[in-house]
Amino acid sequence: MATITRGMCVFSYLNMLPRRIVNYSFQPQHAENKNIGKIVHVAIVGAPNSGKSTLINKIIDRKICAASNKVHTTTKLVRAMCYCNDTQIVFLDTPGVVTDREQKKYNLPPSMLGSCHKSLRCADVVGVVHDASCKYIRESLHKDVVEMLNSVQDMPSFLIINKVDKLRSKKQLLTLVRNLTNGFIAGNPIPGPTNPNKQERGFSHFSDVFMVSALNGDGVSDIREYLVNNAKPGKFHYSTEEWTDQTPKSVIEDAVRAKFLDFLHQEIPYNLKVKLDYYEEIDNEDKIICSVSVECPSERLMRLISGAGGGRLQQIKSSVRNDLIDVFRKTVILDLQLHVKNNFLLAS
Ligand SMILES: Nc1nc2c(ncn2[C@@H]2O[C@H](COP(=O)(O)OP(=O)(O)OP(=O)(O)O)[C@@H](O)[C@H]2O)c(=O)[nH]1
């Protein structure tokens, strides 16, 4: 196995190393290793950018689910697990609800459309994340989310009002809760004045409501506790060493894609193709070496993305590396290259 030294040219070490992916650290263990305790599967659904992935990452204390400041960072169903004493919580992170028009506009995979419904079929309970920070959308639940909840009315559901750190006045939260629950929680009317003429804007069958900031962690432990209390006795579906059902390839590619979404404007990052070219775990050194290439639609865009003197690409690379260290809890050596299809190469 070739090692990489700091000054080594990126092209030479890529040529030296075998182009394959080895030693998946997240692969399922044998069934006999699985513990018996309590287990709960939780589908996390909501509008795009409401903070679903950020919330899951905060609860499990690992950046397994890719998150960014742009909509549609999550493009497929991803499982992320955590363990609280004898309980395994399996989160199903879903893409934000997406219309046919958005799918075309952002060049999104068609599989996204069915992911939320698929997650509901695998879940014991559903958590709806709602963004309280945007005044244009905060007063009602997304209509597709309500439709989805109505299709699984027998499944316990809870509401998570997120981004409360962005609210100037917390007084509006009670009105918000009333609107989003149609004035009912766990079958009980919320005390206080009601407006009988008010149009229904939410879902009447939530069993609980949480007000949180997924970003800074406020209120997040209450959700974890609620889920532990709702878990049922059963065999763990994953071993306690597993944090996700994704392969390292998928985790790394999604982390890179999310970072390009964070750093680049408008629709530019949605048109990039991210590919893991090389991955290797060196167990005795607790180290991961990986190389990722990003295909740009044109040379002009490639230079724009790279930034003056490659500065932006360096920033992206360093930020991805920090996220991957958080995911794998190992030293990460990352190479990140931009290229135009069958053409030019820019290395960070
Ligand atoms: N201020 C604040 N920002 C938050 C909070 N939670 C999430 N965010 C930010 O909201 C943005 C979207 O977060 P994501 O976790 O990617 O949202 P998502 O719902 O998974 O997004 P999609 O992939 O589009 O479905 C990111 O920039 C987060 O940092 C919060 O509690 N407070």
mmCIF file of C-alpha atoms and ligand atoms in Angstrom:
data_model
loop_
_atom_site.group_PDB
_atom_site.id
_atom_site.type_symbol
_atom_site.label_atom_id
_atom_site.label_comp_id
_atom_site.label_asym_id
_atom_site.label_seq_id
_atom_site.Cartn_x
_atom_site.Cartn_y
_atom_site.Cartn_z
ATOM 1 C CA MET A 1 0.000 0.000 0.000
ATOM 2 C CA ALA A 2 1.481 3.333 -1.048
ATOM 3 C CA THR A 3 1.400 6.148 1.453
ATOM 4 C CA ILE A 4 0.912 9.794 0.703
ATOM 5 C CA THR A 5 3.388 12.418 1.704
ATOM 6 C CA ARG A 6 2.538 16.075 1.987
ATOM 7 C CA GLY A 7 4.458 17.290 -1.052
ATOM 8 C CA MET A 8 3.433 14.411 -3.258
ATOM 9 C CA CYS A 9 1.816 15.339 -6.543
ATOM 10 C CA VAL A 10 -1.807 14.361 -6.650
ATOM 11 C CA PHE A 11 -1.538 12.772 -10.075
ATOM 12 C CA SER A 12 1.356 10.520 -9.123
ATOM 13 C CA TYR A 13 -0.273 9.073 -6.035
ATOM 14 C CA LEU A 14 -3.573 8.533 -7.809
ATOM 15 C CA ASN A 15 -1.743 6.532 -10.440
ATOM 16 C CA MET A 16 0.096 4.509 -7.806
ATOM 17 C CA LEU A 17 -2.970 3.513 -5.793
ATOM 18 C CA PRO A 18 -5.444 0.903 -6.938
ATOM 19 C CA ARG A 19 -8.729 2.583 -7.966
ATOM 20 C CA ARG A 20 -11.081 0.610 -5.780
ATOM 21 C CA ILE A 21 -13.044 0.941 -2.600
ATOM 22 C CA VAL A 22 -11.973 -1.333 0.227
ATOM 23 C CA ASN A 23 -12.995 -2.277 3.721
ATOM 24 C CA TYR A 24 -16.413 -0.727 4.349
ATOM 25 C CA SER A 25 -16.475 0.218 8.009
ATOM 26 C CA PHE A 26 -20.279 0.520 8.032
ATOM 27 C CA GLN A 27 -21.068 -2.927 6.699
ATOM 28 C CA PRO A 28 -23.688 -4.879 8.669
ATOM 29 C CA GLN A 29 -22.317 -7.323 11.212
ATOM 30 C CA HIS A 30 -23.548 -10.900 11.553
ATOM 31 C CA ALA A 31 -26.983 -11.319 13.107
ATOM 32 C CA GLU A 32 -25.597 -13.170 16.138
ATOM 33 C CA ASN A 33 -23.718 -9.993 17.135
ATOM 34 C CA LYS A 34 -26.942 -8.058 17.368
ATOM 35 C CA ASN A 35 -28.198 -7.188 20.807
ATOM 36 C CA ILE A 36 -31.678 -7.513 22.145
ATOM 37 C CA GLY A 37 -33.207 -4.462 23.769
ATOM 38 C CA LYS A 38 -35.690 -1.883 22.533
ATOM 39 C CA ILE A 39 -35.906 -0.504 19.015
ATOM 40 C CA VAL A 40 -37.788 2.278 17.236
ATOM 41 C CA HIS A 41 -37.745 3.341 13.566
ATOM 42 C CA VAL A 42 -38.433 7.042 13.088
ATOM 43 C CA ALA A 43 -39.199 8.610 9.709
ATOM 44 C CA ILE A 44 -38.167 12.270 9.673
ATOM 45 C CA VAL A 45 -40.112 14.169 7.022
ATOM 46 C CA GLY A 46 -40.747 17.800 6.182
ATOM 47 C CA ALA A 47 -40.376 20.591 3.683
ATOM 48 C CA PRO A 48 -36.987 21.098 1.996
ATOM 49 C CA ASN A 49 -34.411 22.903 4.133
ATOM 50 C CA SER A 50 -36.476 22.604 7.336
ATOM 51 C CA GLY A 51 -33.483 21.074 9.141
ATOM 52 C CA LYS A 52 -34.223 17.330 9.060
ATOM 53 C CA SER A 53 -30.634 16.196 8.515
ATOM 54 C CA THR A 54 -29.204 18.737 10.962
ATOM 55 C CA LEU A 55 -31.617 17.489 13.627
ATOM 56 C CA ILE A 56 -30.722 13.822 13.122
ATOM 57 C CA ASN A 57 -27.013 14.630 13.197
ATOM 58 C CA LYS A 58 -27.469 16.536 16.446
ATOM 59 C CA ILE A 59 -29.385 13.680 18.076
ATOM 60 C CA ILE A 60 -26.931 10.995 17.021
ATOM 61 C CA ASP A 61 -23.952 13.323 17.579
ATOM 62 C CA ARG A 62 -22.359 12.562 14.194
ATOM 63 C CA LYS A 63 -22.620 14.320 10.822
ATOM 64 C CA ILE A 64 -23.884 11.212 9.046
ATOM 65 C CA CYS A 65 -26.649 12.995 7.118
ATOM 66 C CA ALA A 66 -25.478 15.577 4.605
ATOM 67 C CA ALA A 67 -26.846 19.058 5.349
ATOM 68 C CA SER A 68 -26.425 22.404 3.615
ATOM 69 C CA ASN A 69 -28.004 25.835 3.399
ATOM 70 C CA LYS A 70 -29.673 24.949 0.063
ATOM 71 C CA VAL A 71 -32.807 22.937 -0.605
ATOM 72 C CA HIS A 72 -32.661 19.286 -1.667
ATOM 73 C CA THR A 73 -29.331 18.349 -0.121
ATOM 74 C CA THR A 74 -30.772 14.956 0.820
ATOM 75 C CA THR A 75 -31.687 13.110 -2.378
ATOM 76 C CA LYS A 76 -32.304 9.592 -1.090
ATOM 77 C CA LEU A 77 -33.513 7.735 1.975
ATOM 78 C CA VAL A 78 -30.699 7.427 4.513
ATOM 79 C CA ARG A 79 -30.713 5.547 7.806
ATOM 80 C CA ALA A 80 -28.736 6.828 10.788
ATOM 81 C CA MET A 81 -28.670 5.025 14.115
ATOM 82 C CA CYS A 82 -27.922 5.865 17.705
ATOM 83 C CA TYR A 83 -28.039 3.924 20.956
ATOM 84 C CA CYS A 84 -29.365 5.060 24.294
ATOM 85 C CA ASN A 85 -28.614 2.427 26.918
ATOM 86 C CA ASP A 86 -30.681 -0.584 25.759
ATOM 87 C CA THR A 87 -32.477 1.251 22.925
ATOM 88 C CA GLN A 88 -31.607 1.479 19.257
ATOM 89 C CA ILE A 89 -33.118 4.488 17.464
ATOM 90 C CA VAL A 90 -33.094 4.133 13.676
ATOM 91 C CA PHE A 91 -33.717 7.450 11.923
ATOM 92 C CA LEU A 92 -34.927 7.501 8.341
ATOM 93 C CA ASP A 93 -33.759 10.791 6.853
ATOM 94 C CA THR A 94 -35.835 11.647 3.813
ATOM 95 C CA PRO A 95 -35.515 14.157 0.982
ATOM 96 C CA GLY A 96 -37.674 17.236 1.471
ATOM 97 C CA VAL A 97 -41.022 16.947 -0.298
ATOM 98 C CA VAL A 98 -40.403 17.741 -3.953
ATOM 99 C CA THR A 99 -42.592 18.684 -6.895
ATOM 100 C CA ASP A 100 -42.101 17.526 -10.501
ATOM 101 C CA ARG A 101 -41.133 21.114 -11.419
ATOM 102 C CA GLU A 102 -38.422 21.281 -8.721
ATOM 103 C CA GLN A 103 -37.123 17.873 -9.718
ATOM 104 C CA LYS A 104 -36.457 19.194 -13.229
ATOM 105 C CA LYS A 105 -35.176 22.606 -12.079
ATOM 106 C CA TYR A 106 -32.586 21.149 -9.678
ATOM 107 C CA ASN A 107 -31.707 18.141 -11.799
ATOM 108 C CA LEU A 108 -32.773 15.782 -8.974
ATOM 109 C CA PRO A 109 -32.940 11.980 -9.210
ATOM 110 C CA PRO A 110 -36.507 10.738 -9.890
ATOM 111 C CA SER A 111 -36.152 8.246 -6.992
ATOM 112 C CA MET A 112 -36.522 11.209 -4.590
ATOM 113 C CA LEU A 113 -40.228 11.447 -5.235
ATOM 114 C CA GLY A 114 -41.052 8.111 -3.600
ATOM 115 C CA SER A 115 -38.526 8.235 -0.723
ATOM 116 C CA CYS A 116 -40.808 9.823 1.884
ATOM 117 C CA HIS A 117 -43.581 7.305 1.299
ATOM 118 C CA LYS A 118 -41.057 4.475 1.413
ATOM 119 C CA SER A 119 -39.732 5.740 4.754
ATOM 120 C CA LEU A 120 -43.244 5.721 6.203
ATOM 121 C CA ARG A 121 -43.657 2.079 5.281
ATOM 122 C CA CYS A 122 -40.544 1.229 7.344
ATOM 123 C CA ALA A 123 -41.318 3.448 10.348
ATOM 124 C CA ASP A 124 -42.979 2.986 13.738
ATOM 125 C CA VAL A 125 -43.346 6.701 14.298
ATOM 126 C CA VAL A 126 -43.059 9.805 12.111
ATOM 127 C CA GLY A 127 -41.488 13.135 13.081
ATOM 128 C CA VAL A 128 -42.392 16.213 11.040
ATOM 129 C CA VAL A 129 -39.761 18.950 11.012
ATOM 130 C CA HIS A 130 -41.176 22.419 10.428
ATOM 131 C CA ASP A 131 -39.115 25.579 9.856
ATOM 132 C CA ALA A 132 -40.309 28.346 12.189
ATOM 133 C CA SER A 133 -37.837 30.902 10.869
ATOM 134 C CA CYS A 134 -39.475 31.787 7.567
ATOM 135 C CA LYS A 135 -42.521 34.004 8.021
ATOM 136 C CA TYR A 136 -43.895 33.171 4.563
ATOM 137 C CA ILE A 137 -44.283 29.450 5.214
ATOM 138 C CA ARG A 138 -44.262 28.984 8.966
ATOM 139 C CA GLU A 139 -47.988 29.395 9.687
ATOM 140 C CA SER A 140 -49.044 26.197 7.888
ATOM 141 C CA LEU A 141 -47.685 22.727 7.283
ATOM 142 C CA HIS A 142 -46.628 21.934 3.717
ATOM 143 C CA LYS A 143 -49.697 20.505 1.953
ATOM 144 C CA ASP A 144 -47.786 17.407 0.759
ATOM 145 C CA VAL A 145 -46.710 16.718 4.347
ATOM 146 C CA VAL A 146 -50.335 16.908 5.542
ATOM 147 C CA GLU A 147 -51.382 14.596 2.724
ATOM 148 C CA MET A 148 -48.668 12.153 3.719
ATOM 149 C CA LEU A 149 -49.700 12.243 7.393
ATOM 150 C CA ASN A 150 -53.329 11.681 6.469
ATOM 151 C CA SER A 151 -52.312 8.576 4.556
ATOM 152 C CA VAL A 152 -50.818 7.044 7.750
ATOM 153 C CA GLN A 153 -53.186 8.394 10.407
ATOM 154 C CA ASP A 154 -52.798 5.309 12.607
ATOM 155 C CA MET A 155 -49.040 5.806 12.911
ATOM 156 C CA PRO A 156 -47.963 7.898 15.937
ATOM 157 C CA SER A 157 -46.594 11.247 14.795
ATOM 158 C CA PHE A 158 -44.944 14.215 16.466
ATOM 159 C CA LEU A 159 -44.200 17.737 15.375
ATOM 160 C CA ILE A 160 -40.800 19.401 15.656
ATOM 161 C CA ILE A 161 -40.891 23.167 15.329
ATOM 162 C CA ASN A 162 -37.289 23.890 14.368
ATOM 163 C CA LYS A 163 -35.024 26.970 14.120
ATOM 164 C CA VAL A 164 -36.624 28.612 17.151
ATOM 165 C CA ASP A 165 -33.255 30.326 17.711
ATOM 166 C CA LYS A 166 -34.180 32.567 14.777
ATOM 167 C CA LEU A 167 -37.425 33.803 16.345
ATOM 168 C CA ARG A 168 -37.195 37.251 17.911
ATOM 169 C CA SER A 169 -40.217 36.719 20.120
ATOM 170 C CA LYS A 170 -41.097 33.348 21.591
ATOM 171 C CA LYS A 171 -44.687 34.549 22.149
ATOM 172 C CA GLN A 172 -45.619 33.634 18.570
ATOM 173 C CA LEU A 173 -44.762 29.994 19.261
ATOM 174 C CA LEU A 174 -48.083 29.239 20.954
ATOM 175 C CA THR A 175 -50.040 30.594 17.971
ATOM 176 C CA LEU A 176 -47.797 28.602 15.701
ATOM 177 C CA VAL A 177 -48.409 25.385 17.653
ATOM 178 C CA ARG A 178 -52.139 26.057 17.523
ATOM 179 C CA ASN A 179 -52.054 26.561 13.739
ATOM 180 C CA LEU A 180 -49.868 23.577 12.956
ATOM 181 C CA THR A 181 -51.898 21.177 15.127
ATOM 182 C CA ASN A 182 -55.344 22.627 14.283
ATOM 183 C CA GLY A 183 -55.591 23.251 18.039
ATOM 184 C CA PHE A 184 -55.212 19.595 19.130
ATOM 185 C CA ILE A 185 -52.355 17.624 20.664
ATOM 186 C CA ALA A 186 -52.839 13.940 21.509
ATOM 187 C CA GLY A 187 -56.576 14.347 20.998
ATOM 188 C CA ASN A 188 -56.837 17.166 23.552
ATOM 189 C CA PRO A 189 -57.712 20.766 22.647
ATOM 190 C CA ILE A 190 -54.988 23.297 23.402
ATOM 191 C CA PRO A 191 -56.313 25.615 26.132
ATOM 192 C CA GLY A 192 -56.909 29.247 25.189
ATOM 193 C CA PRO A 193 -58.964 31.241 22.688
ATOM 194 C CA THR A 194 -59.940 29.466 19.465
ATOM 195 C CA ASN A 195 -61.230 30.943 16.259
ATOM 196 C CA PRO A 196 -64.033 28.677 14.963
ATOM 197 C CA ASN A 197 -63.820 30.215 11.465
ATOM 198 C CA LYS A 198 -60.140 29.529 11.137
ATOM 199 C CA GLN A 199 -59.044 27.454 8.171
ATOM 200 C CA GLU A 200 -57.214 24.215 9.069
ATOM 201 C CA ARG A 201 -53.525 24.686 8.386
ATOM 202 C CA GLY A 202 -52.011 21.699 10.098
ATOM 203 C CA PHE A 203 -52.561 18.145 11.268
ATOM 204 C CA SER A 204 -54.864 17.349 14.199
ATOM 205 C CA HIS A 205 -53.362 14.009 15.311
ATOM 206 C CA PHE A 206 -49.851 14.808 16.540
ATOM 207 C CA SER A 207 -49.158 13.042 19.828
ATOM 208 C CA ASP A 208 -46.522 15.573 20.896
ATOM 209 C CA VAL A 209 -44.888 18.850 19.870
ATOM 210 C CA PHE A 210 -41.255 19.875 20.382
ATOM 211 C CA MET A 211 -39.736 23.310 19.890
ATOM 212 C CA VAL A 212 -36.066 23.005 19.137
ATOM 213 C CA SER A 213 -32.990 24.470 17.584
ATOM 214 C CA ALA A 214 -31.342 21.589 15.753
ATOM 215 C CA LEU A 215 -28.395 23.869 15.054
ATOM 216 C CA ASN A 216 -27.414 24.605 18.638
ATOM 217 C CA GLY A 217 -29.069 21.544 20.213
ATOM 218 C CA ASP A 218 -31.715 23.270 22.333
ATOM 219 C CA GLY A 219 -34.592 20.881 23.064
ATOM 220 C CA VAL A 220 -33.049 18.024 21.091
ATOM 221 C CA SER A 221 -32.519 15.725 24.095
ATOM 222 C CA ASP A 222 -36.294 15.828 24.759
ATOM 223 C CA ILE A 223 -36.867 14.240 21.351
ATOM 224 C CA ARG A 224 -34.338 11.531 22.087
ATOM 225 C CA GLU A 225 -36.064 10.795 25.405
ATOM 226 C CA TYR A 226 -39.502 10.716 23.728
ATOM 227 C CA LEU A 227 -38.235 8.193 21.176
ATOM 228 C CA VAL A 228 -36.636 5.983 23.811
ATOM 229 C CA ASN A 229 -39.980 5.956 25.656
ATOM 230 C CA ASN A 230 -41.757 4.952 22.428
ATOM 231 C CA ALA A 231 -39.354 2.134 21.545
ATOM 232 C CA LYS A 232 -40.663 -1.437 21.665
ATOM 233 C CA PRO A 233 -38.806 -4.531 22.920
ATOM 234 C CA GLY A 234 -37.044 -6.244 20.031
ATOM 235 C CA LYS A 235 -33.794 -7.261 18.406
ATOM 236 C CA PHE A 236 -31.474 -4.495 17.194
ATOM 237 C CA HIS A 237 -31.555 -4.339 13.394
ATOM 238 C CA TYR A 238 -27.977 -3.087 13.290
ATOM 239 C CA SER A 239 -24.963 -3.835 15.434
ATOM 240 C CA THR A 240 -23.896 -1.192 17.945
ATOM 241 C CA GLU A 241 -20.846 -0.387 15.769
ATOM 242 C CA GLU A 242 -23.031 0.737 12.877
ATOM 243 C CA TRP A 243 -24.021 4.392 12.576
ATOM 244 C CA THR A 244 -25.636 4.277 9.148
ATOM 245 C CA ASP A 245 -26.728 1.914 6.408
ATOM 246 C CA GLN A 246 -24.755 3.944 3.870
ATOM 247 C CA THR A 247 -21.444 2.895 2.425
ATOM 248 C CA PRO A 248 -18.438 5.179 2.987
ATOM 249 C CA LYS A 249 -18.655 5.949 -0.759
ATOM 250 C CA SER A 250 -22.131 7.352 -0.341
ATOM 251 C CA VAL A 251 -21.264 9.243 2.861
ATOM 252 C CA ILE A 252 -18.210 10.863 1.274
ATOM 253 C CA GLU A 253 -19.917 11.772 -2.011
ATOM 254 C CA ASP A 254 -22.898 13.269 -0.180
ATOM 255 C CA ALA A 255 -20.623 15.248 2.153
ATOM 256 C CA VAL A 256 -18.744 16.714 -0.822
ATOM 257 C CA ARG A 257 -21.942 17.520 -2.693
ATOM 258 C CA ALA A 258 -23.402 19.249 0.390
ATOM 259 C CA LYS A 259 -20.321 21.391 0.774
ATOM 260 C CA PHE A 260 -20.483 22.547 -2.855
ATOM 261 C CA LEU A 261 -24.142 23.437 -2.212
ATOM 262 C CA ASP A 262 -23.052 25.481 0.803
ATOM 263 C CA PHE A 263 -20.256 27.337 -0.966
ATOM 264 C CA LEU A 264 -21.710 28.001 -4.443
ATOM 265 C CA HIS A 265 -24.531 30.220 -5.628
ATOM 266 C CA GLN A 266 -27.943 29.403 -6.995
ATOM 267 C CA GLU A 267 -28.287 26.365 -9.246
ATOM 268 C CA ILE A 268 -24.555 25.951 -10.071
ATOM 269 C CA PRO A 269 -23.831 23.152 -7.562
ATOM 270 C CA TYR A 270 -26.865 21.106 -8.609
ATOM 271 C CA ASN A 271 -25.209 20.488 -11.971
ATOM 272 C CA LEU A 272 -21.992 18.984 -10.606
ATOM 273 C CA LYS A 273 -21.319 15.260 -10.613
ATOM 274 C CA VAL A 274 -19.421 14.007 -7.565
ATOM 275 C CA LYS A 275 -17.592 10.690 -7.682
ATOM 276 C CA LEU A 276 -15.394 8.885 -5.174
ATOM 277 C CA ASP A 277 -12.421 7.564 -7.160
ATOM 278 C CA TYR A 278 -10.423 6.030 -4.389
ATOM 279 C CA TYR A 279 -11.015 4.965 -0.780
ATOM 280 C CA GLU A 280 -8.883 3.075 1.662
ATOM 281 C CA GLU A 281 -8.963 2.549 5.409
ATOM 282 C CA ILE A 282 -5.650 1.998 7.143
ATOM 283 C CA ASP A 283 -6.761 0.334 10.339
ATOM 284 C CA ASN A 284 -3.507 0.259 12.257
ATOM 285 C CA GLU A 285 -3.096 4.022 11.691
ATOM 286 C CA ASP A 286 -6.807 4.920 12.195
ATOM 287 C CA LYS A 287 -6.638 6.701 8.876
ATOM 288 C CA ILE A 288 -8.785 7.048 5.772
ATOM 289 C CA ILE A 289 -7.441 8.061 2.398
ATOM 290 C CA CYS A 290 -9.866 9.115 -0.260
ATOM 291 C CA SER A 291 -9.936 10.899 -3.556
ATOM 292 C CA VAL A 292 -13.011 12.568 -5.001
ATOM 293 C CA SER A 293 -13.513 14.058 -8.444
ATOM 294 C CA VAL A 294 -16.161 16.597 -9.338
ATOM 295 C CA GLU A 295 -17.293 16.947 -12.933
ATOM 296 C CA CYS A 296 -18.205 20.508 -13.971
ATOM 297 C CA PRO A 297 -20.409 21.352 -16.967
ATOM 298 C CA SER A 298 -17.829 23.734 -18.516
ATOM 299 C CA GLU A 299 -14.271 24.964 -18.111
ATOM 300 C CA ARG A 300 -15.550 28.468 -17.297
ATOM 301 C CA LEU A 301 -17.601 27.093 -14.402
ATOM 302 C CA MET A 302 -14.727 24.940 -13.230
ATOM 303 C CA ARG A 303 -12.502 28.023 -12.862
ATOM 304 C CA LEU A 304 -15.290 29.989 -11.217
ATOM 305 C CA ILE A 305 -15.925 27.192 -8.719
ATOM 306 C CA SER A 306 -12.253 26.813 -7.961
ATOM 307 C CA GLY A 307 -11.976 30.535 -7.123
ATOM 308 C CA ALA A 308 -8.955 32.822 -7.399
ATOM 309 C CA GLY A 309 -5.785 30.767 -7.016
ATOM 310 C CA GLY A 310 -7.901 27.717 -6.161
ATOM 311 C CA GLY A 311 -8.810 29.366 -2.853
ATOM 312 C CA ARG A 312 -12.448 28.372 -2.789
ATOM 313 C CA LEU A 313 -11.658 24.769 -3.662
ATOM 314 C CA GLN A 314 -9.174 24.681 -0.776
ATOM 315 C CA GLN A 315 -11.816 26.017 1.610
ATOM 316 C CA ILE A 316 -14.347 23.435 0.437
ATOM 317 C CA LYS A 317 -11.826 20.654 0.788
ATOM 318 C CA SER A 318 -10.872 21.653 4.305
ATOM 319 C CA SER A 319 -14.511 21.925 5.354
ATOM 320 C CA VAL A 320 -15.400 18.503 3.862
ATOM 321 C CA ARG A 321 -12.392 16.972 5.588
ATOM 322 C CA ASN A 322 -13.552 18.299 8.974
ATOM 323 C CA ASP A 323 -17.018 16.815 8.394
ATOM 324 C CA LEU A 324 -15.543 13.454 7.410
ATOM 325 C CA ILE A 325 -13.341 13.408 10.509
ATOM 326 C CA ASP A 326 -16.537 13.917 12.515
ATOM 327 C CA VAL A 327 -18.244 11.037 10.678
ATOM 328 C CA PHE A 328 -15.447 8.482 10.730
ATOM 329 C CA ARG A 329 -13.645 9.669 13.899
ATOM 330 C CA LYS A 330 -10.373 8.963 12.102
ATOM 331 C CA THR A 331 -7.670 10.976 10.391
ATOM 332 C CA VAL A 332 -8.867 11.752 6.859
ATOM 333 C CA ILE A 333 -6.597 12.466 3.925
ATOM 334 C CA LEU A 334 -8.752 13.875 1.171
ATOM 335 C CA ASP A 335 -7.902 14.762 -2.381
ATOM 336 C CA LEU A 336 -10.494 16.806 -4.254
ATOM 337 C CA GLN A 337 -10.306 17.518 -7.979
ATOM 338 C CA LEU A 338 -12.443 19.392 -10.456
ATOM 339 C CA HIS A 339 -12.625 18.402 -14.079
ATOM 340 C CA VAL A 340 -14.665 19.021 -17.189
ATOM 341 C CA LYS A 341 -16.050 15.858 -18.791
ATOM 342 C CA ASN A 342 -13.189 14.036 -20.588
ATOM 343 C CA ASN A 343 -11.045 17.133 -20.254
ATOM 344 C CA PHE A 344 -9.036 19.472 -17.996
ATOM 345 C CA LEU A 345 -8.186 18.698 -14.380
ATOM 346 C CA LEU A 346 -7.812 21.086 -11.462
ATOM 347 C CA ALA A 347 -6.516 19.676 -8.203
ATOM 348 C CA SER A 348 -6.861 21.284 -4.787
HETATM 349 N N1 LIG B 1 -30.644 28.907 12.591
HETATM 350 C C1 LIG B 1 -30.883 27.601 12.442
HETATM 351 N N2 LIG B 1 -30.553 26.988 11.292
HETATM 352 C C2 LIG B 1 -30.801 25.670 11.176
HETATM 353 C C3 LIG B 1 -31.411 24.919 12.198
HETATM 354 N N3 LIG B 1 -31.550 23.645 11.762
HETATM 355 C C4 LIG B 1 -31.042 23.592 10.524
HETATM 356 N N4 LIG B 1 -30.590 24.815 10.168
HETATM 357 C C5 LIG B 1 -29.974 25.187 8.894
HETATM 358 O O1 LIG B 1 -30.928 24.980 7.870
HETATM 359 C C6 LIG B 1 -30.288 24.566 6.665
HETATM 360 C C7 LIG B 1 -30.953 23.316 6.143
HETATM 361 O O2 LIG B 1 -30.677 22.240 7.016
HETATM 362 P P1 LIG B 1 -30.767 20.727 6.531
HETATM 363 O O3 LIG B 1 -30.551 19.877 7.725
HETATM 364 O O4 LIG B 1 -29.897 20.484 5.340
HETATM 365 O O5 LIG B 1 -32.292 20.680 6.074
HETATM 366 P P2 LIG B 1 -33.084 19.465 5.393
HETATM 367 O O6 LIG B 1 -34.483 19.573 5.865
HETATM 368 O O7 LIG B 1 -32.402 18.165 5.663
HETATM 369 O O8 LIG B 1 -32.968 19.881 3.862
HETATM 370 P P3 LIG B 1 -33.307 19.053 2.495
HETATM 371 O O9 LIG B 1 -32.111 18.227 2.159
HETATM 372 O O10 LIG B 1 -33.562 20.138 1.504
HETATM 373 O O11 LIG B 1 -34.530 18.232 2.735
HETATM 374 C C8 LIG B 1 -28.807 24.399 7.007
HETATM 375 O O12 LIG B 1 -28.109 25.572 6.614
HETATM 376 C C9 LIG B 1 -28.805 24.276 8.532
HETATM 377 O O13 LIG B 1 -27.618 24.750 9.143
HETATM 378 C C10 LIG B 1 -31.735 25.596 13.424
HETATM 379 O O14 LIG B 1 -32.243 25.049 14.384
HETATM 380 N N5 LIG B 1 -31.454 26.930 13.467
#
